[in-house]
mmCIF file of C-alpha atoms in Angstrom:
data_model
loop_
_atom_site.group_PDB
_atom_site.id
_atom_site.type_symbol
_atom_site.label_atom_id
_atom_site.label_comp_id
_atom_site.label_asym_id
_atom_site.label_seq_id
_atom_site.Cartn_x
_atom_site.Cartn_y
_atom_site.Cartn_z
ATOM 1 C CA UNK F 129 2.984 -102.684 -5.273
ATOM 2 C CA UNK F 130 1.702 -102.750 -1.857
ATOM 3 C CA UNK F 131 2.153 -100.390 1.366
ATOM 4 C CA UNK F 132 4.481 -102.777 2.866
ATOM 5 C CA UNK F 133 6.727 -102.300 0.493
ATOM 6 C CA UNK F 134 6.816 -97.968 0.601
ATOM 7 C CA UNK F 135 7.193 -98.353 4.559
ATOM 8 C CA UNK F 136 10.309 -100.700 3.904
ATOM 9 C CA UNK F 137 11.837 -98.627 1.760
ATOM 10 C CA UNK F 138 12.325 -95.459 3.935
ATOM 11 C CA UNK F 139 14.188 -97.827 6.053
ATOM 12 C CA UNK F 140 11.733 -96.911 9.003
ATOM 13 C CA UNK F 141 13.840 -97.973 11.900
ATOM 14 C CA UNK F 142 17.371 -96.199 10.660
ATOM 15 C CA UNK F 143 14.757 -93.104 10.010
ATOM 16 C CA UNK F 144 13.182 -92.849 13.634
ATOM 17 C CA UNK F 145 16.927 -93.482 14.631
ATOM 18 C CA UNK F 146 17.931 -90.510 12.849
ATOM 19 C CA UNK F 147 15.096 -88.199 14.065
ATOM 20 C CA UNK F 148 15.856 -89.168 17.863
ATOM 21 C CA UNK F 149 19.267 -88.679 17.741
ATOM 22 C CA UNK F 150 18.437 -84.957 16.545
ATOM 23 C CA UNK F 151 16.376 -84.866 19.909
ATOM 24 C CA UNK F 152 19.298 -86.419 21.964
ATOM 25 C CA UNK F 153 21.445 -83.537 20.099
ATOM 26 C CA UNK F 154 19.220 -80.731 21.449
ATOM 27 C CA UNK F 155 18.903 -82.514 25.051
ATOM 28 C CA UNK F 156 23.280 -82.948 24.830
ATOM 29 C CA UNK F 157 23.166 -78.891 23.774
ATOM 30 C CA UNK F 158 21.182 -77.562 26.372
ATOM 31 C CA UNK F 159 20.340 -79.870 29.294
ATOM 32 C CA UNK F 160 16.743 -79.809 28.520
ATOM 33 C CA UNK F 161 14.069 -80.243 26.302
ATOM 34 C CA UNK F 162 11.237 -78.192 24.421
ATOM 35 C CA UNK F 163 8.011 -79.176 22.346
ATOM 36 C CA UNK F 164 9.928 -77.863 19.656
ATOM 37 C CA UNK F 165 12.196 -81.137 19.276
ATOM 38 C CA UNK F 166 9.205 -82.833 18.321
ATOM 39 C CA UNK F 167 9.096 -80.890 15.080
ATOM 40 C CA UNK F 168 12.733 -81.667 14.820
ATOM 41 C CA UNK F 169 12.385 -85.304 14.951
ATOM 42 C CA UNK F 170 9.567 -84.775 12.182
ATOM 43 C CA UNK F 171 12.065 -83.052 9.864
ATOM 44 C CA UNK F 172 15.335 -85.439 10.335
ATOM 45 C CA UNK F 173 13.093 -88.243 9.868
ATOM 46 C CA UNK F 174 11.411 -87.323 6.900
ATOM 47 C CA UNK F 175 14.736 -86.055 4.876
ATOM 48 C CA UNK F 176 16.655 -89.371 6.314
ATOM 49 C CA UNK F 177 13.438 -91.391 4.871
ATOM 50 C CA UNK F 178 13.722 -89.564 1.291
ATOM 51 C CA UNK F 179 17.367 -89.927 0.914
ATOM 52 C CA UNK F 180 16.961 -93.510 1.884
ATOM 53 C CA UNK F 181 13.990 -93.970 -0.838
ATOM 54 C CA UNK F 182 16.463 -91.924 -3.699
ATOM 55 C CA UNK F 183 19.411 -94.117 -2.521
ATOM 56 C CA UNK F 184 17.214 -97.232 -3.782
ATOM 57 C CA UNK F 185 16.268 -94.828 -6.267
ATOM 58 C CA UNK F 186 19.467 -94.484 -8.172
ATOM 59 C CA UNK F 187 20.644 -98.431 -7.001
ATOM 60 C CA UNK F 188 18.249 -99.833 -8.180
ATOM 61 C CA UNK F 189 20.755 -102.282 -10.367
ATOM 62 C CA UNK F 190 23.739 -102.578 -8.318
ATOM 63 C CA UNK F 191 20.386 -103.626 -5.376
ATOM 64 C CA UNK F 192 19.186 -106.409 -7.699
ATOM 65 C CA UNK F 193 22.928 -107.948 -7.702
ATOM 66 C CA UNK F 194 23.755 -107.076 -3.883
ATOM 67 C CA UNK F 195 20.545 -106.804 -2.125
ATOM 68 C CA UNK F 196 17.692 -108.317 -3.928
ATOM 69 C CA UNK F 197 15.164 -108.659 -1.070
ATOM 70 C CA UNK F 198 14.980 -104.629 -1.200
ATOM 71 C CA UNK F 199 11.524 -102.968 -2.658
ATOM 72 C CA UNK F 200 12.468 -101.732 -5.948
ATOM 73 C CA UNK F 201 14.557 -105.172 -6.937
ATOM 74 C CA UNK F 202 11.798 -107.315 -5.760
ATOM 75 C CA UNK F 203 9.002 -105.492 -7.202
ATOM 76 C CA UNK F 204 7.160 -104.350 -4.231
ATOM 77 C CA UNK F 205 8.121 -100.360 -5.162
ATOM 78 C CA UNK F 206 8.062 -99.235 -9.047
ATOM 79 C CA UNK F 207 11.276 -96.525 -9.814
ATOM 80 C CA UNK F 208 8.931 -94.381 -10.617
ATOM 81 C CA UNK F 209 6.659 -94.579 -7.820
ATOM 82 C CA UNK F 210 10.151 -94.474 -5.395
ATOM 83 C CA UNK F 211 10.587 -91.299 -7.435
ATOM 84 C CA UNK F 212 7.680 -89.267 -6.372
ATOM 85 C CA UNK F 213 7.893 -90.211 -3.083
ATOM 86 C CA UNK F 214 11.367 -89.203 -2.973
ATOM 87 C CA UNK F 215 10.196 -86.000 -3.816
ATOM 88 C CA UNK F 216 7.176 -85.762 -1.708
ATOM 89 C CA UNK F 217 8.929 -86.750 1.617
ATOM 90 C CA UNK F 218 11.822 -84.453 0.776
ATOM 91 C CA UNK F 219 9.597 -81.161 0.501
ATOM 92 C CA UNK F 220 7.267 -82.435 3.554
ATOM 93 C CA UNK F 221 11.061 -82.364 5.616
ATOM 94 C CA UNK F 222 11.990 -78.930 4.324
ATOM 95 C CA UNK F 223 8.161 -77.289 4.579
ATOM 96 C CA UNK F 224 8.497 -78.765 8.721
ATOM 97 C CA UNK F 225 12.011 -77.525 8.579
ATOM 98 C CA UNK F 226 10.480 -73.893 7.888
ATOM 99 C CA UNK F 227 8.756 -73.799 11.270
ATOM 100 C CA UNK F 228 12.039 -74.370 13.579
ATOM 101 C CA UNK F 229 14.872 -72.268 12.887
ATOM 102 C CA UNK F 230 16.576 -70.372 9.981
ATOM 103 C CA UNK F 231 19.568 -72.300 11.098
ATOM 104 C CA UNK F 232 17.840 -75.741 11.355
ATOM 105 C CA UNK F 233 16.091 -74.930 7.683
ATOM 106 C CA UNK F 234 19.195 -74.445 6.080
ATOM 107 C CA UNK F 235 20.590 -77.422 6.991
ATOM 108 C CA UNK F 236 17.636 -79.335 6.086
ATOM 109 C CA UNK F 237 18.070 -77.588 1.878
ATOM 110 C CA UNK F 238 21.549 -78.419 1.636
ATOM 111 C CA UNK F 239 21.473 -82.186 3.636
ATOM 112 C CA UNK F 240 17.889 -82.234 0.798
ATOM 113 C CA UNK F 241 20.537 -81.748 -2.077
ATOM 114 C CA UNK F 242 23.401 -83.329 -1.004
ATOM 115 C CA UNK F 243 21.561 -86.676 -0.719
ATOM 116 C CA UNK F 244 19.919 -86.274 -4.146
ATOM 117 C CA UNK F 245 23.878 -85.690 -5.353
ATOM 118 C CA UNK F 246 25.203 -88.270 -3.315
ATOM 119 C CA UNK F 247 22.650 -91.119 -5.082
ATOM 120 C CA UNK F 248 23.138 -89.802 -8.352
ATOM 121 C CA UNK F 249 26.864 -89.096 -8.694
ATOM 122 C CA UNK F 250 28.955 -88.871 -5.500
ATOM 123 C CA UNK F 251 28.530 -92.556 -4.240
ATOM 124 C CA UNK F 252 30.365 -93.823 -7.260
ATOM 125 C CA UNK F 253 32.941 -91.025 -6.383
ATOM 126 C CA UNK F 254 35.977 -92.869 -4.351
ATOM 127 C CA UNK F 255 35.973 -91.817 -0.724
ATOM 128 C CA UNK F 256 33.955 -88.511 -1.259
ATOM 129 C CA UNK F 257 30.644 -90.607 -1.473
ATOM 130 C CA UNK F 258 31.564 -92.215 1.510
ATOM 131 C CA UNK F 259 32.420 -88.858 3.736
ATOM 132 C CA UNK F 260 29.368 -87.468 2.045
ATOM 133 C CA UNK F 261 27.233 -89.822 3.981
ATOM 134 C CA UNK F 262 29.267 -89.729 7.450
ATOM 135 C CA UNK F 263 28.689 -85.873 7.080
ATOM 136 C CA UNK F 264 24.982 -86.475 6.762
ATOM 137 C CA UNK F 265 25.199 -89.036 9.176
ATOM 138 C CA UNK F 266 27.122 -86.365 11.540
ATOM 139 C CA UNK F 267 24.298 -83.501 10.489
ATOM 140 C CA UNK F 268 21.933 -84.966 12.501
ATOM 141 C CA UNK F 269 24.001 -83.987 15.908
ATOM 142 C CA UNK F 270 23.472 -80.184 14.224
ATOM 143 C CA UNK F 271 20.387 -80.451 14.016
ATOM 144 C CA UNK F 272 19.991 -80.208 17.373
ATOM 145 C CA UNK F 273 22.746 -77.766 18.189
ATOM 146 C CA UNK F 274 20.728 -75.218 15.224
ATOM 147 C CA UNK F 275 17.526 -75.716 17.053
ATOM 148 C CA UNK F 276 18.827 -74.206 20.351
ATOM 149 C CA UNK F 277 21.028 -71.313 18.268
ATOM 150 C CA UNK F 278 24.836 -70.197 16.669
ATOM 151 C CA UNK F 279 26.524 -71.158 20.222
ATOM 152 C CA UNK F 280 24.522 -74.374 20.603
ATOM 153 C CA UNK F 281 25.875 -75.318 16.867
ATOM 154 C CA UNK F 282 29.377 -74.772 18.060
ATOM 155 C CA UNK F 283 28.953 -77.231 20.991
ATOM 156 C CA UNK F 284 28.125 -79.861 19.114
ATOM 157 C CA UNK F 285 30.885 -79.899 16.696
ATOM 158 C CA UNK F 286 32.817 -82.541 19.391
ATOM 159 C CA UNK F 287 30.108 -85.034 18.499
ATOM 160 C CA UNK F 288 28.786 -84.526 15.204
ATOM 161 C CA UNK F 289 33.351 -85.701 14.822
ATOM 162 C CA UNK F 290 32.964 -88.599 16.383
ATOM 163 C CA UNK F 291 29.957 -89.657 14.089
ATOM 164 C CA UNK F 292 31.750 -88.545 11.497
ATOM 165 C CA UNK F 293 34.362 -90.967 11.622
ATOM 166 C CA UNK F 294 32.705 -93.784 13.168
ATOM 167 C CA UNK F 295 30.404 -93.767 9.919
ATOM 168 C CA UNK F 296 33.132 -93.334 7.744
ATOM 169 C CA UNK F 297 34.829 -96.415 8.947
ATOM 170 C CA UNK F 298 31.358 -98.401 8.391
ATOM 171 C CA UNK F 299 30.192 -96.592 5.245
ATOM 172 C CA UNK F 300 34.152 -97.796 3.723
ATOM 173 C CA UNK F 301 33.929 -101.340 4.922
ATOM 174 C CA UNK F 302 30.314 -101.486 3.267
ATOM 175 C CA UNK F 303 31.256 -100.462 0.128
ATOM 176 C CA UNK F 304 34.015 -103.619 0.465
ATOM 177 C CA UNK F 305 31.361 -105.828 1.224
ATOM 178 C CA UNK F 306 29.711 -104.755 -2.004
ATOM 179 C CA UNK F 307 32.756 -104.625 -4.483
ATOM 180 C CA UNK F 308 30.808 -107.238 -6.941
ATOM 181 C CA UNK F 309 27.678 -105.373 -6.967
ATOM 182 C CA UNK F 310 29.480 -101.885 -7.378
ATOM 183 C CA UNK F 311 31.788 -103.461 -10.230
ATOM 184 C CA UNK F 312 29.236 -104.760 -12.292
ATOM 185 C CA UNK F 313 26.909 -101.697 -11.653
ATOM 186 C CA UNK F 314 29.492 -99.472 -12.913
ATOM 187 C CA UNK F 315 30.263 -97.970 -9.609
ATOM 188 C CA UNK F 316 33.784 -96.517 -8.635
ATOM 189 C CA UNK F 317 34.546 -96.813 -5.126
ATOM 190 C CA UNK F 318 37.491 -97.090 -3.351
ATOM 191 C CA UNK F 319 37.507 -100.675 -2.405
ATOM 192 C CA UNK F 320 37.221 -101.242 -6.195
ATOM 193 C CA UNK F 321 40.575 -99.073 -6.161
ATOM 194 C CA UNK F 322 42.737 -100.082 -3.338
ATOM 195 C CA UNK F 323 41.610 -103.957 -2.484
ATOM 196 C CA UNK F 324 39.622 -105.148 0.558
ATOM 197 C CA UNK F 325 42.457 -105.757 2.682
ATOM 198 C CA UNK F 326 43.630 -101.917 2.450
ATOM 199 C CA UNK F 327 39.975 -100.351 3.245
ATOM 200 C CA UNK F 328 39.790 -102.312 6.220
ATOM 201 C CA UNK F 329 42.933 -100.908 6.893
ATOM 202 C CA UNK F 330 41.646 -97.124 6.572
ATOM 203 C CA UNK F 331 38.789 -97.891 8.256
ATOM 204 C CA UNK F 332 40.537 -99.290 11.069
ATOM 205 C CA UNK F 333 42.300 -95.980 11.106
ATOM 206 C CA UNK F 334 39.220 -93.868 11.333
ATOM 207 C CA UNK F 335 37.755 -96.152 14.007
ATOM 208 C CA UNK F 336 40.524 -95.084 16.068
ATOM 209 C CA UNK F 337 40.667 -91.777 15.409
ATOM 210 C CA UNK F 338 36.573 -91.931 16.354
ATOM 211 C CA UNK F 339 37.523 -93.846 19.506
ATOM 212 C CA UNK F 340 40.444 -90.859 20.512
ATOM 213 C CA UNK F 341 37.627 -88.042 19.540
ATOM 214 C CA UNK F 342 34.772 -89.771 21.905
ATOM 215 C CA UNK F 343 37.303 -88.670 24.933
ATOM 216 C CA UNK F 344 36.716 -85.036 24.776
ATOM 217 C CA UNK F 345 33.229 -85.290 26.331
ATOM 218 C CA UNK F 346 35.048 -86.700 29.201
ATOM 219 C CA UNK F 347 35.741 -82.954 30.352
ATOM 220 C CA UNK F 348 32.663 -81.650 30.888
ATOM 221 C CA UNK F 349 30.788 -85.324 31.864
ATOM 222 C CA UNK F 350 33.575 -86.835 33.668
ATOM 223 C CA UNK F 351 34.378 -90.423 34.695
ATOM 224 C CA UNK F 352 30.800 -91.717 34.581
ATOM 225 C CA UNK F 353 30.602 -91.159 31.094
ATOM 226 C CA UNK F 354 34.070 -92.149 30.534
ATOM 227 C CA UNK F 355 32.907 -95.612 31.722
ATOM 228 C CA UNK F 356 29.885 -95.973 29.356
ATOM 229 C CA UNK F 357 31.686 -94.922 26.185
ATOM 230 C CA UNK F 358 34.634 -96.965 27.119
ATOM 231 C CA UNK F 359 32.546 -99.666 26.767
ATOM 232 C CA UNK F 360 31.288 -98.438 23.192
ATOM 233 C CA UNK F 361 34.559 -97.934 21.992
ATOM 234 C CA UNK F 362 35.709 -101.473 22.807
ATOM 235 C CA UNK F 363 32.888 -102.690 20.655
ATOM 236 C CA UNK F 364 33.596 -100.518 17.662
ATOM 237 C CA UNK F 365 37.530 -101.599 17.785
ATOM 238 C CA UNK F 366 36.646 -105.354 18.065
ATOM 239 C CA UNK F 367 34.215 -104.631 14.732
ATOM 240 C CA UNK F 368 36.680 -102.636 13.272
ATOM 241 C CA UNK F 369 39.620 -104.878 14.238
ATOM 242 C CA UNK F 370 37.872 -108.180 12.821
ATOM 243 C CA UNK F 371 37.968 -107.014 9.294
ATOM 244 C CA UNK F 372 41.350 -106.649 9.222
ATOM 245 C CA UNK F 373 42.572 -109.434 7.281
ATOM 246 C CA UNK F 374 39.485 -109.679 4.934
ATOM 247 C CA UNK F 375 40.719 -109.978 1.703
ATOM 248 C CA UNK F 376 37.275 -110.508 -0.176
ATOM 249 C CA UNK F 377 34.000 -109.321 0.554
ATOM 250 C CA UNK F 378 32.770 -112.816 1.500
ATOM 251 C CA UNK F 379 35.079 -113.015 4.547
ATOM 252 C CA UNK F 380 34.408 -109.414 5.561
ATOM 253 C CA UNK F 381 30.680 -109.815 5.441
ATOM 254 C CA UNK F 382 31.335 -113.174 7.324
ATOM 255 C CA UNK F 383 33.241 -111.122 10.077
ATOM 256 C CA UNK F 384 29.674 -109.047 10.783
ATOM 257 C CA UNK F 385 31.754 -105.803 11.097
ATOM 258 C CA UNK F 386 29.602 -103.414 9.824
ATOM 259 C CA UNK F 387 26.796 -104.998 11.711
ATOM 260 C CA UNK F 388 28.741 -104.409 14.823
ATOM 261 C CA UNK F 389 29.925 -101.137 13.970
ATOM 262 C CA UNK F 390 25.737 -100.065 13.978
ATOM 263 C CA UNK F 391 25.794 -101.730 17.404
ATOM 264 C CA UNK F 392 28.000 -99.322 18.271
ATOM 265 C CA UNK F 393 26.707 -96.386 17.197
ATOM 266 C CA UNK F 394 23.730 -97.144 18.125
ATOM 267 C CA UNK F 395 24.561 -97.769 21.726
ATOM 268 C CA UNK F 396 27.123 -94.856 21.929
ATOM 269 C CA UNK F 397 23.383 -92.646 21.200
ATOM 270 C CA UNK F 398 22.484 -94.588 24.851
ATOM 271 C CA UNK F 399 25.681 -93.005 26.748
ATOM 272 C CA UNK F 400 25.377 -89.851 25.131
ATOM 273 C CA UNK F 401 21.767 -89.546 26.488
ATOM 274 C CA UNK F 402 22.144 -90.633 29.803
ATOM 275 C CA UNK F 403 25.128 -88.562 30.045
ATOM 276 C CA UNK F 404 23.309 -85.707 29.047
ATOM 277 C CA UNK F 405 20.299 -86.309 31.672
ATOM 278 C CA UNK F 406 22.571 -87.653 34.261
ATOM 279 C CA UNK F 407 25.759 -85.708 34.705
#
């Protein structure tokens, strides 16, 4: 075992991604920012990196068919060792949480528990893993909102939906990319269920109805913004779009969608922030 291999597995880029988009929540729910987000960051980061840690955790056999190179599979990180730090980074998240907001600390306890039920039951649960994650995935927009109060929360309900379903279209077309791995680890999902070529389908679906949600910013940010996420949602429908047809998991990893899909997200995070400076 070796440091490398703990800093790998808290997946240290998706986990800073995380924590900033919490800050890009508060500066989207009140036009400004405070030391405060700061502490924020610190707690979306840490309970992102400890879900991601008892993800790996839990996967540990379906990883060693479908993604070997990972800490646990390869032998960098013991399961027990990934255990305890599970454990530690989850309480470090909710003992930050404590200092920001009633609002912000419940959030933290119940994303803590849903991530520790997600890895050990709900991602072999068809389609409820799966919206389990784009909810957690979505959480981090109210984050934000909690930080700045009630009303705040309420006004970031528009964009916590569009995360919602943009994830859920990539968290569905991952779990088709991994049918072999899920099958022989036992898993359940619903790509297992319904085929390849019908997930891509439903994600497709989602993607769309993500694409038709990202408008409603347009009415308080206007036609700037309605430019930059224009150009966001093109890129999620062409990711979405090429894994239509896929009917195996080696053609839809082949047709990079999920990849593309991150991409996306990650760049609609860009227009949301310069909207929120900007307009």
């Amino acid at each position: 075992m070796g440091i490398a291999g703990f800093f790998s597995i808290i997946r240290p880029a998706n986990s800073v991604v995380a924590g900033l988009a919490a800050v890009v929540a508060y500066l989207i729910a009140t036009g400004t920012l405070v030391p405060g987000v700061i502490l924020l960051m610190t707690v979306v980061t840490l309970i992102t990196a400890a879900g991601n840690v008892i993800n790996d955790y839990f996967d540990a056999k379906i990883d060693a068919i479908n993604r070997p190179e990972r800490p646990i599979p390869s032998g960098t990180v013991s399961r027990n060792a990934a255990l305890l730090y599970a454990g530690i980074l989850f309480l470090l998240g909710i003992l930050f949480a404590g200092f920001t907001s009633p609002l912000c600390l419940a959030i933290a306890v119940f994303n803590a528990i849903l991530l520790v039920a997600y890895a050990a039951h709900l991602k072999s649960t068809p389609f409820f893993g799966n919206a389990a994650v784009s909810y957690l995935a979505a959480s981090i927009f109210l984050f934000g909102g909690a930080l700045a109060g009630g009303n705040r929360l309420l006004d970031m309900l528009p964009v916590a939906t569009i995360a919602f379903l943009a994830m859920l279209a990539r968290e569905l077309l991952k779990d088709a990319e991994d049918i072999d791995g899920d099958r022989a680890g036992g898993a359940d999902t619903l790509p297992i269920r319904i085929g390849v070529r019908k997930t891509a389908l439903l994600a497709f679906i989602f993607t769309v109805a993500a694409v038709a949600a990202s408008m409603l910013p347009y009415f308080w940010w206007g036609e700037w913004y309605l430019v930059g996420i224009a150009l966001v949602d093109i890129v999620i429908l062409v990711a979405a779009f090429r894994a239509l047809g896929c009917t195996d998991p080696t053609r839809l990893k082949a047709a990079g969608s999920t990849s593309l899909l991150k991409i996306g997200m990650f760049a609609s995070l860009v227009v949301f922030t310069l909207s929120a400076v900007y307009l």
